[in-house]
Amino acid sequence: MSLKRILLFFLPLALVVGVVLYYPVTKTSAISIPLPVERAVHLLADPTYIKKWYQPFTDANTDTSQQSDKQWQLTNGDLQLSLRNKNTISATLLLTEKNQEAAFFYHTTLDSNYIDQTKVTMTYKKNWLGNFNGRNKLIDLAETSLQSLATYASNTVRLYGLEIRHKDVTDSAYLFTQKTTSWAEVKTTVQSLYKDLVNFADANKIDKNGAKIINIKILSGDSIRVSAGLAIQQYINLPLNGKITYRTMPYGKKLLEAPFKGRYADLPQAFQSLDQYARDHKLTNMAIAYGKFSDDRTDYEQGDIIDMMVYYPVD
């Protein structure tokens, strides 16, 4: 066979092989997460959230370098992850290892017309050569991490720090009082408020079921406002500006409910987490958030660990 014929045979073959090896193909993967679009983008572009789901940057050996919310880099060994760009509905992340890099474009859209459900679509380029030069290893990490994002965003304990559930309102009427105090006086303040409520109920022959609820709001510095409620089983007409007032929650409406185990000082953060969940799921707040004591005991010190349920009334 002449050299010319050999070249005529092998040159087209080499061209085909080259095209197969080098020509990039666009690939996509998609997940659905129970968050609105704006929150989904935060999870995709904020390194604080990314370290919760993007592997291997979830472990303690990850270093974070951040100049702004649009300029940051995560490093774990030879792997680096950085934000290339973002807007209100999308973000592009760049994953590198030594001399290899891969860019991943994440686009968010409403999923099935639910305002609190987002479809996240990841788009990237892939070719056969990546199987040999290590680039496809980066793609495998991105694919695995996308599934980790779906798991993370669907787990309320990981995302909000609480195991949040939905339930119906049961106790709907309360005697209510409050006082501004300090953290150092929280124990005596709580006990004093409930003593006032119980004495008022007994003096006015009001049927009560014993359930006690509490809200603590940080005002400024060491100043806090403690609000206390005692569940009752009847209507009573009281002045709105009195020391003790009558409060109701819409019967038959919904509550966000979560187990809580922590100090009095941890309650405001738990209430904020419930509020964030409600805003993420477009739920309207109907009354103040509160914790319900598991028994009749209220003599907890400032640093004691308390087991209770926390609630957030919604429509």
PDB file of C-alpha atoms in Angstrom:
ATOM      1  CA  MET A   1       0.000   0.000   0.000  1.00  0.00           C
ATOM      2  CA  SER A   2       1.449   3.364  -0.998  1.00  0.00           C
ATOM      3  CA  LEU A   3       2.121   6.139   1.525  1.00  0.00           C
ATOM      4  CA  LYS A   4      -0.525   8.276  -0.145  1.00  0.00           C
ATOM      5  CA  ARG A   5      -3.193   5.624   0.360  1.00  0.00           C
ATOM      6  CA  ILE A   6      -2.122   5.127   3.974  1.00  0.00           C
ATOM      7  CA  LEU A   7      -2.425   8.857   4.628  1.00  0.00           C
ATOM      8  CA  LEU A   8      -5.780   9.022   2.881  1.00  0.00           C
ATOM      9  CA  PHE A   9      -7.026   6.258   5.167  1.00  0.00           C
ATOM     10  CA  PHE A  10      -5.556   7.381   8.479  1.00  0.00           C
ATOM     11  CA  LEU A  11      -5.974  11.164   8.233  1.00  0.00           C
ATOM     12  CA  PRO A  12      -9.803  11.062   8.203  1.00  0.00           C
ATOM     13  CA  LEU A  13      -9.718   8.454  10.966  1.00  0.00           C
ATOM     14  CA  ALA A  14      -7.428  10.653  13.056  1.00  0.00           C
ATOM     15  CA  LEU A  15      -9.731  13.603  12.419  1.00  0.00           C
ATOM     16  CA  VAL A  16     -12.745  11.620  13.609  1.00  0.00           C
ATOM     17  CA  VAL A  17     -10.890  10.425  16.707  1.00  0.00           C
ATOM     18  CA  GLY A  18      -9.767  13.978  17.438  1.00  0.00           C
ATOM     19  CA  VAL A  19     -13.291  15.302  17.136  1.00  0.00           C
ATOM     20  CA  VAL A  20     -14.628  12.555  19.407  1.00  0.00           C
ATOM     21  CA  LEU A  21     -11.954  13.183  22.034  1.00  0.00           C
ATOM     22  CA  TYR A  22     -11.939  16.984  22.020  1.00  0.00           C
ATOM     23  CA  TYR A  23     -15.387  18.108  20.899  1.00  0.00           C
ATOM     24  CA  PRO A  24     -17.341  19.268  23.957  1.00  0.00           C
ATOM     25  CA  VAL A  25     -20.907  18.119  24.503  1.00  0.00           C
ATOM     26  CA  THR A  26     -23.315  20.157  26.602  1.00  0.00           C
ATOM     27  CA  LYS A  27     -24.720  18.204  29.553  1.00  0.00           C
ATOM     28  CA  THR A  28     -27.414  19.119  32.068  1.00  0.00           C
ATOM     29  CA  SER A  29     -28.608  17.768  35.403  1.00  0.00           C
ATOM     30  CA  ALA A  30     -31.539  19.052  37.457  1.00  0.00           C
ATOM     31  CA  ILE A  31     -32.965  18.816  40.955  1.00  0.00           C
ATOM     32  CA  SER A  32     -35.964  20.302  42.748  1.00  0.00           C
ATOM     33  CA  ILE A  33     -35.629  21.942  46.164  1.00  0.00           C
ATOM     34  CA  PRO A  34     -38.344  23.273  48.546  1.00  0.00           C
ATOM     35  CA  LEU A  35     -37.209  26.906  48.504  1.00  0.00           C
ATOM     36  CA  PRO A  36     -38.120  30.019  46.506  1.00  0.00           C
ATOM     37  CA  VAL A  37     -35.785  31.102  43.701  1.00  0.00           C
ATOM     38  CA  GLU A  38     -34.090  33.898  45.651  1.00  0.00           C
ATOM     39  CA  ARG A  39     -33.149  31.566  48.500  1.00  0.00           C
ATOM     40  CA  ALA A  40     -31.991  28.872  46.080  1.00  0.00           C
ATOM     41  CA  VAL A  41     -29.521  31.330  44.551  1.00  0.00           C
ATOM     42  CA  HIS A  42     -28.151  32.089  48.025  1.00  0.00           C
ATOM     43  CA  LEU A  43     -27.437  28.396  48.524  1.00  0.00           C
ATOM     44  CA  LEU A  44     -25.677  28.300  45.145  1.00  0.00           C
ATOM     45  CA  ALA A  45     -23.571  31.452  45.487  1.00  0.00           C
ATOM     46  CA  ASP A  46     -22.901  32.049  49.198  1.00  0.00           C
ATOM     47  CA  PRO A  47     -19.807  30.184  50.489  1.00  0.00           C
ATOM     48  CA  THR A  48     -21.367  29.864  53.959  1.00  0.00           C
ATOM     49  CA  TYR A  49     -24.119  27.717  52.452  1.00  0.00           C
ATOM     50  CA  ILE A  50     -21.929  26.029  49.823  1.00  0.00           C
ATOM     51  CA  LYS A  51     -19.749  24.559  52.580  1.00  0.00           C
ATOM     52  CA  LYS A  52     -22.872  22.755  53.803  1.00  0.00           C
ATOM     53  CA  TRP A  53     -23.393  20.733  50.600  1.00  0.00           C
ATOM     54  CA  TYR A  54     -20.571  20.988  48.012  1.00  0.00           C
ATOM     55  CA  GLN A  55     -18.148  18.088  48.427  1.00  0.00           C
ATOM     56  CA  PRO A  56     -15.400  17.920  49.597  1.00  0.00           C
ATOM     57  CA  PHE A  57     -15.644  21.522  50.834  1.00  0.00           C
ATOM     58  CA  THR A  58     -18.024  20.380  53.589  1.00  0.00           C
ATOM     59  CA  ASP A  59     -15.220  19.175  55.853  1.00  0.00           C
ATOM     60  CA  ALA A  60     -13.215  21.115  58.418  1.00  0.00           C
ATOM     61  CA  ASN A  61     -10.064  21.240  56.249  1.00  0.00           C
ATOM     62  CA  THR A  62     -11.641  23.741  53.847  1.00  0.00           C
ATOM     63  CA  ASP A  63     -10.103  27.234  53.775  1.00  0.00           C
ATOM     64  CA  THR A  64     -12.243  30.223  52.836  1.00  0.00           C
ATOM     65  CA  SER A  65     -10.952  33.376  51.150  1.00  0.00           C
ATOM     66  CA  GLN A  66     -13.658  36.003  50.668  1.00  0.00           C
ATOM     67  CA  GLN A  67     -13.305  39.594  49.497  1.00  0.00           C
ATOM     68  CA  SER A  68     -17.002  40.193  48.829  1.00  0.00           C
ATOM     69  CA  ASP A  69     -20.228  38.279  48.197  1.00  0.00           C
ATOM     70  CA  LYS A  70     -19.209  38.043  44.526  1.00  0.00           C
ATOM     71  CA  GLN A  71     -15.534  37.277  45.051  1.00  0.00           C
ATOM     72  CA  TRP A  72     -14.576  34.267  47.139  1.00  0.00           C
ATOM     73  CA  GLN A  73     -12.687  30.976  46.915  1.00  0.00           C
ATOM     74  CA  LEU A  74     -12.855  27.686  48.811  1.00  0.00           C
ATOM     75  CA  THR A  75      -9.763  25.473  48.980  1.00  0.00           C
ATOM     76  CA  ASN A  76      -9.491  21.855  50.054  1.00  0.00           C
ATOM     77  CA  GLY A  77      -6.174  20.233  49.177  1.00  0.00           C
ATOM     78  CA  ASP A  78      -5.630  20.648  45.426  1.00  0.00           C
ATOM     79  CA  LEU A  79      -9.288  21.467  44.801  1.00  0.00           C
ATOM     80  CA  GLN A  80     -10.523  25.033  44.537  1.00  0.00           C
ATOM     81  CA  LEU A  81     -14.054  26.340  44.068  1.00  0.00           C
ATOM     82  CA  SER A  82     -14.822  29.956  43.192  1.00  0.00           C
ATOM     83  CA  LEU A  83     -17.720  32.091  42.017  1.00  0.00           C
ATOM     84  CA  ARG A  84     -17.366  33.257  38.413  1.00  0.00           C
ATOM     85  CA  ASN A  85     -20.574  35.311  38.319  1.00  0.00           C
ATOM     86  CA  LYS A  86     -24.120  35.450  39.675  1.00  0.00           C
ATOM     87  CA  ASN A  87     -27.411  37.313  39.320  1.00  0.00           C
ATOM     88  CA  THR A  88     -30.882  37.012  40.826  1.00  0.00           C
ATOM     89  CA  ILE A  89     -31.684  33.693  39.126  1.00  0.00           C
ATOM     90  CA  SER A  90     -28.363  32.022  38.305  1.00  0.00           C
ATOM     91  CA  ALA A  91     -24.749  31.480  39.316  1.00  0.00           C
ATOM     92  CA  THR A  92     -21.626  30.040  37.711  1.00  0.00           C
ATOM     93  CA  LEU A  93     -19.082  28.139  39.800  1.00  0.00           C
ATOM     94  CA  LEU A  94     -15.555  27.265  38.683  1.00  0.00           C
ATOM     95  CA  LEU A  95     -14.029  24.048  40.054  1.00  0.00           C
ATOM     96  CA  THR A  96     -10.270  23.539  39.558  1.00  0.00           C
ATOM     97  CA  GLU A  97      -7.662  20.941  40.456  1.00  0.00           C
ATOM     98  CA  LYS A  98      -4.036  21.557  39.475  1.00  0.00           C
ATOM     99  CA  ASN A  99      -4.107  22.275  35.717  1.00  0.00           C
ATOM    100  CA  GLN A 100      -7.721  21.160  35.132  1.00  0.00           C
ATOM    101  CA  GLU A 101     -10.858  23.279  35.485  1.00  0.00           C
ATOM    102  CA  ALA A 102     -14.568  22.996  34.798  1.00  0.00           C
ATOM    103  CA  ALA A 103     -17.273  25.668  34.880  1.00  0.00           C
ATOM    104  CA  PHE A 104     -20.815  24.867  36.004  1.00  0.00           C
ATOM    105  CA  PHE A 105     -23.758  27.122  35.247  1.00  0.00           C
ATOM    106  CA  TYR A 106     -26.700  26.865  37.656  1.00  0.00           C
ATOM    107  CA  HIS A 107     -30.047  28.264  36.537  1.00  0.00           C
ATOM    108  CA  THR A 108     -33.126  28.484  38.773  1.00  0.00           C
ATOM    109  CA  THR A 109     -36.788  28.478  37.774  1.00  0.00           C
ATOM    110  CA  LEU A 110     -40.116  27.945  39.500  1.00  0.00           C
ATOM    111  CA  ASP A 111     -40.893  24.252  39.695  1.00  0.00           C
ATOM    112  CA  SER A 112     -44.480  23.288  38.794  1.00  0.00           C
ATOM    113  CA  ASN A 113     -45.691  26.847  39.504  1.00  0.00           C
ATOM    114  CA  TYR A 114     -45.172  26.495  43.265  1.00  0.00           C
ATOM    115  CA  ILE A 115     -43.647  29.723  44.615  1.00  0.00           C
ATOM    116  CA  ASP A 116     -41.705  27.863  47.300  1.00  0.00           C
ATOM    117  CA  GLN A 117     -40.356  25.144  44.977  1.00  0.00           C
ATOM    118  CA  THR A 118     -37.369  25.735  42.688  1.00  0.00           C
ATOM    119  CA  LYS A 119     -35.876  23.701  39.874  1.00  0.00           C
ATOM    120  CA  VAL A 120     -32.087  23.988  39.768  1.00  0.00           C
ATOM    121  CA  THR A 121     -30.516  23.050  36.441  1.00  0.00           C
ATOM    122  CA  MET A 122     -26.741  22.582  36.207  1.00  0.00           C
ATOM    123  CA  THR A 123     -25.160  22.908  32.738  1.00  0.00           C
ATOM    124  CA  TYR A 124     -21.554  22.114  31.783  1.00  0.00           C
ATOM    125  CA  LYS A 125     -19.310  20.949  28.918  1.00  0.00           C
ATOM    126  CA  LYS A 126     -17.902  17.433  28.740  1.00  0.00           C
ATOM    127  CA  ASN A 127     -15.729  15.469  26.301  1.00  0.00           C
ATOM    128  CA  TRP A 128     -14.089  12.039  26.133  1.00  0.00           C
ATOM    129  CA  LEU A 129     -10.636  13.444  26.784  1.00  0.00           C
ATOM    130  CA  GLY A 130     -11.781  14.308  30.278  1.00  0.00           C
ATOM    131  CA  ASN A 131     -11.724  10.596  31.115  1.00  0.00           C
ATOM    132  CA  PHE A 132      -7.943  10.630  30.697  1.00  0.00           C
ATOM    133  CA  ASN A 133      -6.804  14.081  31.903  1.00  0.00           C
ATOM    134  CA  GLY A 134      -8.779  14.149  35.157  1.00  0.00           C
ATOM    135  CA  ARG A 135     -11.317  16.815  34.168  1.00  0.00           C
ATOM    136  CA  ASN A 136     -14.251  14.408  34.392  1.00  0.00           C
ATOM    137  CA  LYS A 137     -13.380  13.841  38.037  1.00  0.00           C
ATOM    138  CA  LEU A 138     -14.396  17.465  38.605  1.00  0.00           C
ATOM    139  CA  ILE A 139     -17.660  16.818  36.780  1.00  0.00           C
ATOM    140  CA  ASP A 140     -18.355  13.766  38.949  1.00  0.00           C
ATOM    141  CA  LEU A 141     -17.816  15.906  42.071  1.00  0.00           C
ATOM    142  CA  ALA A 142     -20.237  18.522  40.767  1.00  0.00           C
ATOM    143  CA  GLU A 143     -22.870  15.892  39.956  1.00  0.00           C
ATOM    144  CA  THR A 144     -22.550  14.300  43.400  1.00  0.00           C
ATOM    145  CA  SER A 145     -22.699  17.710  45.065  1.00  0.00           C
ATOM    146  CA  LEU A 146     -25.855  18.668  43.171  1.00  0.00           C
ATOM    147  CA  GLN A 147     -27.606  15.687  44.744  1.00  0.00           C
ATOM    148  CA  SER A 148     -26.160  16.721  48.114  1.00  0.00           C
ATOM    149  CA  LEU A 149     -27.753  20.150  47.610  1.00  0.00           C
ATOM    150  CA  ALA A 150     -31.140  18.484  47.101  1.00  0.00           C
ATOM    151  CA  THR A 151     -30.700  16.537  50.338  1.00  0.00           C
ATOM    152  CA  TYR A 152     -29.456  19.557  52.286  1.00  0.00           C
ATOM    153  CA  ALA A 153     -32.224  21.906  51.146  1.00  0.00           C
ATOM    154  CA  SER A 154     -34.904  19.343  52.033  1.00  0.00           C
ATOM    155  CA  ASN A 155     -33.609  18.798  55.582  1.00  0.00           C
ATOM    156  CA  THR A 156     -34.963  21.466  57.947  1.00  0.00           C
ATOM    157  CA  VAL A 157     -32.535  20.452  60.708  1.00  0.00           C
ATOM    158  CA  ARG A 158     -29.531  21.148  58.470  1.00  0.00           C
ATOM    159  CA  LEU A 159     -30.962  24.276  56.866  1.00  0.00           C
ATOM    160  CA  TYR A 160     -32.735  25.896  59.837  1.00  0.00           C
ATOM    161  CA  GLY A 161     -31.350  24.042  62.852  1.00  0.00           C
ATOM    162  CA  LEU A 162     -34.830  22.747  63.744  1.00  0.00           C
ATOM    163  CA  GLU A 163     -36.975  19.749  62.796  1.00  0.00           C
ATOM    164  CA  ILE A 164     -39.923  21.810  61.562  1.00  0.00           C
ATOM    165  CA  ARG A 165     -43.388  20.290  61.169  1.00  0.00           C
ATOM    166  CA  HIS A 166     -46.888  21.609  60.438  1.00  0.00           C
ATOM    167  CA  LYS A 167     -49.815  21.166  62.814  1.00  0.00           C
ATOM    168  CA  ASP A 168     -53.189  22.701  63.660  1.00  0.00           C
ATOM    169  CA  VAL A 169     -53.793  25.282  66.380  1.00  0.00           C
ATOM    170  CA  THR A 170     -55.201  23.654  69.528  1.00  0.00           C
ATOM    171  CA  ASP A 171     -54.887  26.026  72.506  1.00  0.00           C
ATOM    172  CA  SER A 172     -56.300  29.270  71.138  1.00  0.00           C
ATOM    173  CA  ALA A 173     -56.959  31.526  74.173  1.00  0.00           C
ATOM    174  CA  TYR A 174     -54.381  32.878  76.623  1.00  0.00           C
ATOM    175  CA  LEU A 175     -53.903  35.240  79.488  1.00  0.00           C
ATOM    176  CA  PHE A 176     -50.886  37.270  78.453  1.00  0.00           C
ATOM    177  CA  THR A 177     -48.369  39.533  80.178  1.00  0.00           C
ATOM    178  CA  GLN A 178     -44.846  40.790  79.570  1.00  0.00           C
ATOM    179  CA  LYS A 179     -41.939  42.619  81.158  1.00  0.00           C
ATOM    180  CA  THR A 180     -38.670  44.198  80.067  1.00  0.00           C
ATOM    181  CA  THR A 181     -35.733  42.822  82.022  1.00  0.00           C
ATOM    182  CA  SER A 182     -32.143  41.541  81.650  1.00  0.00           C
ATOM    183  CA  TRP A 183     -30.663  38.103  81.015  1.00  0.00           C
ATOM    184  CA  ALA A 184     -29.397  38.015  84.596  1.00  0.00           C
ATOM    185  CA  GLU A 185     -32.981  38.355  85.851  1.00  0.00           C
ATOM    186  CA  VAL A 186     -34.636  36.022  83.369  1.00  0.00           C
ATOM    187  CA  LYS A 187     -35.381  33.240  85.881  1.00  0.00           C
ATOM    188  CA  THR A 188     -37.041  35.484  88.475  1.00  0.00           C
ATOM    189  CA  THR A 189     -38.883  37.413  85.758  1.00  0.00           C
ATOM    190  CA  VAL A 190     -40.351  34.257  84.188  1.00  0.00           C
ATOM    191  CA  GLN A 191     -41.452  32.893  87.561  1.00  0.00           C
ATOM    192  CA  SER A 192     -42.977  36.229  88.559  1.00  0.00           C
ATOM    193  CA  LEU A 193     -44.949  36.558  85.308  1.00  0.00           C
ATOM    194  CA  TYR A 194     -46.463  33.088  85.570  1.00  0.00           C
ATOM    195  CA  LYS A 195     -47.288  33.623  89.244  1.00  0.00           C
ATOM    196  CA  ASP A 196     -49.192  36.786  88.273  1.00  0.00           C
ATOM    197  CA  LEU A 197     -51.099  34.917  85.535  1.00  0.00           C
ATOM    198  CA  VAL A 198     -52.054  31.963  87.752  1.00  0.00           C
ATOM    199  CA  ASN A 199     -53.123  34.242  90.611  1.00  0.00           C
ATOM    200  CA  PHE A 200     -55.215  36.342  88.215  1.00  0.00           C
ATOM    201  CA  ALA A 201     -56.911  33.239  86.783  1.00  0.00           C
ATOM    202  CA  ASP A 202     -57.660  31.846  90.245  1.00  0.00           C
ATOM    203  CA  ALA A 203     -58.955  35.171  91.537  1.00  0.00           C
ATOM    204  CA  ASN A 204     -61.310  35.510  88.575  1.00  0.00           C
ATOM    205  CA  LYS A 205     -62.340  31.827  88.550  1.00  0.00           C
ATOM    206  CA  ILE A 206     -61.010  31.358  85.012  1.00  0.00           C
ATOM    207  CA  ASP A 207     -60.726  27.788  83.727  1.00  0.00           C
ATOM    208  CA  LYS A 208     -57.130  27.066  82.726  1.00  0.00           C
ATOM    209  CA  ASN A 209     -55.478  23.959  81.308  1.00  0.00           C
ATOM    210  CA  GLY A 210     -51.994  24.600  82.637  1.00  0.00           C
ATOM    211  CA  ALA A 211     -50.170  25.098  79.311  1.00  0.00           C
ATOM    212  CA  LYS A 212     -47.545  27.840  79.607  1.00  0.00           C
ATOM    213  CA  ILE A 213     -45.935  29.617  76.678  1.00  0.00           C
ATOM    214  CA  ILE A 214     -43.046  32.078  76.463  1.00  0.00           C
ATOM    215  CA  ASN A 215     -41.440  34.470  74.013  1.00  0.00           C
ATOM    216  CA  ILE A 216     -38.129  36.253  74.553  1.00  0.00           C
ATOM    217  CA  LYS A 217     -37.100  39.158  72.326  1.00  0.00           C
ATOM    218  CA  ILE A 218     -33.699  40.853  72.449  1.00  0.00           C
ATOM    219  CA  LEU A 219     -34.180  44.628  72.603  1.00  0.00           C
ATOM    220  CA  SER A 220     -30.668  46.083  72.924  1.00  0.00           C
ATOM    221  CA  GLY A 221     -27.526  45.084  74.749  1.00  0.00           C
ATOM    222  CA  ASP A 222     -28.559  43.030  77.781  1.00  0.00           C
ATOM    223  CA  SER A 223     -32.160  44.263  77.631  1.00  0.00           C
ATOM    224  CA  ILE A 224     -34.812  41.672  76.737  1.00  0.00           C
ATOM    225  CA  ARG A 225     -38.597  41.524  76.731  1.00  0.00           C
ATOM    226  CA  VAL A 226     -40.118  38.386  78.244  1.00  0.00           C
ATOM    227  CA  SER A 227     -43.696  37.615  77.241  1.00  0.00           C
ATOM    228  CA  ALA A 228     -45.621  34.889  79.067  1.00  0.00           C
ATOM    229  CA  GLY A 229     -48.951  33.244  78.329  1.00  0.00           C
ATOM    230  CA  LEU A 230     -51.232  30.886  80.243  1.00  0.00           C
ATOM    231  CA  ALA A 231     -53.730  28.829  78.225  1.00  0.00           C
ATOM    232  CA  ILE A 232     -57.346  29.212  79.349  1.00  0.00           C
ATOM    233  CA  GLN A 233     -60.628  27.644  78.271  1.00  0.00           C
ATOM    234  CA  GLN A 234     -63.004  30.581  78.214  1.00  0.00           C
ATOM    235  CA  TYR A 235     -63.432  34.088  76.849  1.00  0.00           C
ATOM    236  CA  ILE A 236     -62.777  37.016  79.163  1.00  0.00           C
ATOM    237  CA  ASN A 237     -63.122  40.719  78.416  1.00  0.00           C
ATOM    238  CA  LEU A 238     -59.985  42.568  79.521  1.00  0.00           C
ATOM    239  CA  PRO A 239     -58.601  46.047  78.690  1.00  0.00           C
ATOM    240  CA  LEU A 240     -56.110  45.935  75.807  1.00  0.00           C
ATOM    241  CA  ASN A 241     -53.647  48.144  77.694  1.00  0.00           C
ATOM    242  CA  GLY A 242     -53.818  46.345  81.026  1.00  0.00           C
ATOM    243  CA  LYS A 243     -50.963  44.511  82.759  1.00  0.00           C
ATOM    244  CA  ILE A 244     -52.694  41.226  81.909  1.00  0.00           C
ATOM    245  CA  THR A 245     -54.517  40.931  78.594  1.00  0.00           C
ATOM    246  CA  TYR A 246     -56.578  38.365  76.713  1.00  0.00           C
ATOM    247  CA  ARG A 247     -54.986  37.014  73.527  1.00  0.00           C
ATOM    248  CA  THR A 248     -56.222  34.524  70.960  1.00  0.00           C
ATOM    249  CA  MET A 249     -54.806  32.595  68.052  1.00  0.00           C
ATOM    250  CA  PRO A 250     -57.092  31.836  65.117  1.00  0.00           C
ATOM    251  CA  TYR A 251     -58.578  28.416  65.879  1.00  0.00           C
ATOM    252  CA  GLY A 252     -58.183  25.951  63.054  1.00  0.00           C
ATOM    253  CA  LYS A 253     -55.210  27.792  61.567  1.00  0.00           C
ATOM    254  CA  LYS A 254     -51.759  26.272  61.281  1.00  0.00           C
ATOM    255  CA  LEU A 255     -48.630  26.225  63.398  1.00  0.00           C
ATOM    256  CA  LEU A 256     -45.025  25.559  62.563  1.00  0.00           C
ATOM    257  CA  GLU A 257     -43.770  23.250  65.312  1.00  0.00           C
ATOM    258  CA  ALA A 258     -40.261  22.099  66.244  1.00  0.00           C
ATOM    259  CA  PRO A 259     -38.593  20.433  69.234  1.00  0.00           C
ATOM    260  CA  PHE A 260     -36.235  22.788  71.055  1.00  0.00           C
ATOM    261  CA  LYS A 261     -33.420  21.951  73.447  1.00  0.00           C
ATOM    262  CA  GLY A 262     -31.355  24.876  74.636  1.00  0.00           C
ATOM    263  CA  ARG A 263     -31.055  27.849  76.964  1.00  0.00           C
ATOM    264  CA  TYR A 264     -33.383  30.808  77.297  1.00  0.00           C
ATOM    265  CA  ALA A 265     -30.752  32.765  75.332  1.00  0.00           C
ATOM    266  CA  ASP A 266     -31.150  30.351  72.395  1.00  0.00           C
ATOM    267  CA  LEU A 267     -34.896  30.946  72.022  1.00  0.00           C
ATOM    268  CA  PRO A 268     -34.646  34.149  69.915  1.00  0.00           C
ATOM    269  CA  GLN A 269     -32.536  32.300  67.331  1.00  0.00           C
ATOM    270  CA  ALA A 270     -35.066  29.454  67.227  1.00  0.00           C
ATOM    271  CA  PHE A 271     -37.846  31.975  66.579  1.00  0.00           C
ATOM    272  CA  GLN A 272     -35.766  33.581  63.801  1.00  0.00           C
ATOM    273  CA  SER A 273     -35.295  30.160  62.196  1.00  0.00           C
ATOM    274  CA  LEU A 274     -39.051  29.552  62.219  1.00  0.00           C
ATOM    275  CA  ASP A 275     -39.573  33.010  60.746  1.00  0.00           C
ATOM    276  CA  GLN A 276     -37.062  32.273  57.958  1.00  0.00           C
ATOM    277  CA  TYR A 277     -38.830  28.996  57.165  1.00  0.00           C
ATOM    278  CA  ALA A 278     -42.172  30.816  57.013  1.00  0.00           C
ATOM    279  CA  ARG A 279     -40.774  33.469  54.660  1.00  0.00           C
ATOM    280  CA  ASP A 280     -39.122  30.804  52.497  1.00  0.00           C
ATOM    281  CA  HIS A 281     -42.460  29.050  52.105  1.00  0.00           C
ATOM    282  CA  LYS A 282     -44.486  32.255  51.692  1.00  0.00           C
ATOM    283  CA  LEU A 283     -46.470  31.711  54.901  1.00  0.00           C
ATOM    284  CA  THR A 284     -48.092  34.674  56.667  1.00  0.00           C
ATOM    285  CA  ASN A 285     -47.384  35.148  60.360  1.00  0.00           C
ATOM    286  CA  MET A 286     -50.579  35.260  62.467  1.00  0.00           C
ATOM    287  CA  ALA A 287     -49.164  35.878  65.968  1.00  0.00           C
ATOM    288  CA  ILE A 288     -45.873  35.953  67.857  1.00  0.00           C
ATOM    289  CA  ALA A 289     -43.692  32.860  67.958  1.00  0.00           C
ATOM    290  CA  TYR A 290     -43.549  31.099  71.297  1.00  0.00           C
ATOM    291  CA  GLY A 291     -42.135  28.179  73.214  1.00  0.00           C
ATOM    292  CA  LYS A 292     -44.335  25.836  75.237  1.00  0.00           C
ATOM    293  CA  PHE A 293     -42.946  24.323  78.428  1.00  0.00           C
ATOM    294  CA  SER A 294     -43.185  20.543  78.538  1.00  0.00           C
ATOM    295  CA  ASP A 295     -44.368  20.530  82.163  1.00  0.00           C
ATOM    296  CA  ASP A 296     -45.318  22.908  84.971  1.00  0.00           C
ATOM    297  CA  ARG A 297     -41.709  23.756  85.802  1.00  0.00           C
ATOM    298  CA  THR A 298     -40.526  27.333  85.073  1.00  0.00           C
ATOM    299  CA  ASP A 299     -37.623  27.699  87.544  1.00  0.00           C
ATOM    300  CA  TYR A 300     -34.841  27.428  84.964  1.00  0.00           C
ATOM    301  CA  GLU A 301     -31.595  29.309  85.439  1.00  0.00           C
ATOM    302  CA  GLN A 302     -30.166  31.386  82.602  1.00  0.00           C
ATOM    303  CA  GLY A 303     -27.743  28.612  81.591  1.00  0.00           C
ATOM    304  CA  ASP A 304     -30.043  25.611  82.088  1.00  0.00           C
ATOM    305  CA  ILE A 305     -30.905  23.404  79.112  1.00  0.00           C
ATOM    306  CA  ILE A 306     -34.665  23.383  78.571  1.00  0.00           C
ATOM    307  CA  ASP A 307     -36.709  20.845  76.605  1.00  0.00           C
ATOM    308  CA  MET A 308     -39.762  22.452  75.012  1.00  0.00           C
ATOM    309  CA  MET A 309     -41.612  22.825  71.740  1.00  0.00           C
ATOM    310  CA  VAL A 310     -41.381  26.067  69.765  1.00  0.00           C
ATOM    311  CA  TYR A 311     -44.239  27.326  67.588  1.00  0.00           C
ATOM    312  CA  TYR A 312     -44.892  29.894  64.893  1.00  0.00           C
ATOM    313  CA  PRO A 313     -48.565  30.625  64.001  1.00  0.00           C
ATOM    314  CA  VAL A 314     -49.195  30.913  60.240  1.00  0.00           C
ATOM    315  CA  ASP A 315     -52.165  31.178  57.921  1.00  0.00           C
TER     316      ASP A 315
END
